[in-house]
Amino acid sequence: QVQLVESGGGLVQAGGSLSLSCAASGSIFSINAMGWYRQAPGNQRELVAVVTSGGSTNYADSVKGRFTISRDNAKNTVYLQMNSLKPEDTGVYYCKADLMHYNSIRRVYWGQGTQVTVSS
């Protein structure tokens, strides 16, 4: 069993910063990609940023230059630093991990989500 525990988030004014972290624990052999997605009310869940085990990153156009994703492979943890936040960044942020178990089964896991609210 694998758990993704997210922390961070909260309420911030536009232009402010927040940071999120997500730690994966459990029966994990390796983690391929870790990423952050978000879902605003009435919208579909969308990719925010993803980082591979090799450190390659990909960002949604809407957050490029403002958000930075990073990971600590030794801690199975992914981080998201969010700067210059805008009200449209408001939503529930979910952590996602694409990982391999010791039995060579590959699965995707999601965190429980953390609320980010940006006031104007």
Short mmCIF file of C-alpha atoms in Angstrom, two decimals:
data_model
loop_
_atom_site.label_atom_id
_atom_site.label_comp_id
_atom_site.label_asym_id
_atom_site.label_seq_id
_atom_site.Cartn_x
_atom_site.Cartn_y
_atom_site.Cartn_z
CA GLN A 1 0.00 0.00 0.00
CA VAL A 2 1.18 3.49 -0.80
CA GLN A 3 0.20 6.78 0.76
CA LEU A 4 0.73 10.27 -0.59
CA VAL A 5 0.61 12.87 2.14
CA GLU A 6 0.28 16.46 1.03
CA SER A 7 1.00 19.54 3.06
CA GLY A 8 0.94 23.25 2.47
CA GLY A 9 -1.70 25.26 0.74
CA GLY A 10 -4.04 27.72 2.36
CA LEU A 11 -5.26 31.24 1.74
CA VAL A 12 -3.08 33.96 0.23
CA GLN A 13 -3.59 37.30 -1.45
CA ALA A 14 -2.93 37.75 -5.14
CA GLY A 15 0.76 38.21 -5.77
CA GLY A 16 1.71 36.11 -2.79
CA SER A 17 3.46 32.76 -2.54
CA LEU A 18 2.68 29.31 -1.23
CA SER A 19 4.51 26.04 -1.22
CA LEU A 20 3.19 22.52 -1.35
CA SER A 21 4.87 19.24 -0.57
CA CYS A 22 3.86 15.64 -1.09
CA ALA A 23 5.61 12.66 0.47
CA ALA A 24 5.07 9.13 -0.80
CA SER A 25 5.48 6.21 1.57
CA GLY A 26 4.86 2.50 1.54
CA SER A 27 5.87 -0.37 -0.70
CA ILE A 28 7.76 1.62 -3.32
CA PHE A 29 10.55 0.29 -5.49
CA SER A 30 10.91 3.39 -7.62
CA ILE A 31 8.96 6.47 -8.63
CA ASN A 32 8.88 7.47 -12.27
CA ALA A 33 7.10 10.78 -12.37
CA MET A 34 5.57 12.91 -9.65
CA GLY A 35 3.37 15.85 -10.32
CA TRP A 36 0.74 18.30 -9.25
CA TYR A 37 -2.72 18.71 -10.69
CA ARG A 38 -5.47 21.08 -9.70
CA GLN A 39 -9.21 21.25 -9.95
CA ALA A 40 -11.29 24.38 -9.66
CA PRO A 41 -15.02 24.19 -8.97
CA GLY A 42 -16.89 23.21 -12.10
CA ASN A 43 -13.69 22.43 -13.98
CA GLN A 44 -11.85 19.27 -14.86
CA ARG A 45 -8.65 18.32 -13.11
CA GLU A 46 -5.70 19.75 -15.00
CA LEU A 47 -1.96 19.30 -15.00
CA VAL A 48 0.01 21.97 -13.19
CA ALA A 49 3.52 20.55 -13.29
CA VAL A 50 5.31 17.22 -13.43
CA VAL A 51 8.88 16.10 -12.78
CA THR A 52 10.46 12.83 -13.81
CA SER A 53 12.93 10.77 -11.83
CA GLY A 54 15.67 12.25 -13.99
CA GLY A 55 14.62 15.78 -13.17
CA SER A 56 12.88 16.73 -16.40
CA THR A 57 9.99 19.07 -15.82
CA ASN A 58 6.86 20.11 -17.65
CA TYR A 59 4.53 22.94 -16.75
CA ALA A 60 1.11 24.15 -17.76
CA ASP A 61 1.46 27.31 -19.83
CA SER A 62 -0.58 29.20 -17.25
CA VAL A 63 2.01 28.66 -14.51
CA LYS A 64 5.29 28.84 -16.42
CA GLY A 65 7.64 31.34 -14.88
CA ARG A 66 5.66 31.47 -11.64
CA PHE A 67 5.66 27.90 -10.32
CA THR A 68 8.62 25.62 -9.73
CA ILE A 69 8.39 21.87 -9.21
CA SER A 70 11.18 19.89 -7.63
CA ARG A 71 11.66 16.51 -6.00
CA ASP A 72 13.86 14.78 -3.48
CA ASN A 73 14.26 11.22 -4.70
CA ALA A 74 15.79 10.06 -1.43
CA LYS A 75 12.68 11.22 0.42
CA ASN A 76 10.15 10.29 -2.29
CA THR A 77 8.89 13.84 -1.99
CA VAL A 78 7.78 16.38 -4.55
CA TYR A 79 7.49 20.10 -3.96
CA LEU A 80 5.68 22.92 -5.70
CA GLN A 81 6.75 26.49 -5.09
CA MET A 82 4.05 28.89 -6.25
CA ASN A 83 4.90 32.55 -6.67
CA SER A 84 2.98 35.52 -8.06
CA LEU A 85 -0.26 33.71 -7.35
CA LYS A 86 -3.41 34.77 -9.16
CA PRO A 87 -7.06 34.24 -8.23
CA GLU A 88 -7.35 31.82 -11.14
CA ASP A 89 -4.82 29.56 -9.40
CA THR A 90 -7.49 28.80 -6.81
CA GLY A 91 -8.47 25.16 -6.55
CA VAL A 92 -7.77 21.85 -4.92
CA TYR A 93 -4.23 20.72 -5.67
CA TYR A 94 -3.58 17.00 -5.96
CA CYS A 95 -0.29 15.18 -5.90
CA LYS A 96 0.18 12.26 -8.29
CA ALA A 97 2.86 9.58 -8.29
CA ASP A 98 3.55 7.08 -11.06
CA LEU A 99 5.52 4.37 -9.33
CA MET A 100 6.75 0.80 -9.42
CA HIS A 101 6.18 -1.67 -6.62
CA TYR A 102 8.71 -4.34 -5.65
CA ASN A 103 6.60 -6.91 -7.52
CA SER A 104 7.16 -4.92 -10.74
CA ILE A 105 3.59 -3.72 -10.82
CA ARG A 106 3.32 -0.12 -11.94
CA ARG A 107 0.53 2.00 -10.50
CA VAL A 108 -0.59 5.59 -10.22
CA TYR A 109 -1.54 7.04 -6.86
CA TRP A 110 -3.20 10.32 -5.91
CA GLY A 111 -3.04 12.39 -2.77
CA GLN A 112 -6.12 13.53 -0.92
CA GLY A 113 -5.84 17.10 -2.20
CA THR A 114 -5.07 20.39 -0.52
CA GLN A 115 -6.97 23.63 -0.97
CA VAL A 116 -5.27 26.69 -2.40
CA THR A 117 -7.26 29.90 -2.35
CA VAL A 118 -5.98 33.14 -3.84
CA SER A 119 -7.97 36.25 -3.00
CA SER A 120 -8.02 39.29 -5.24
#
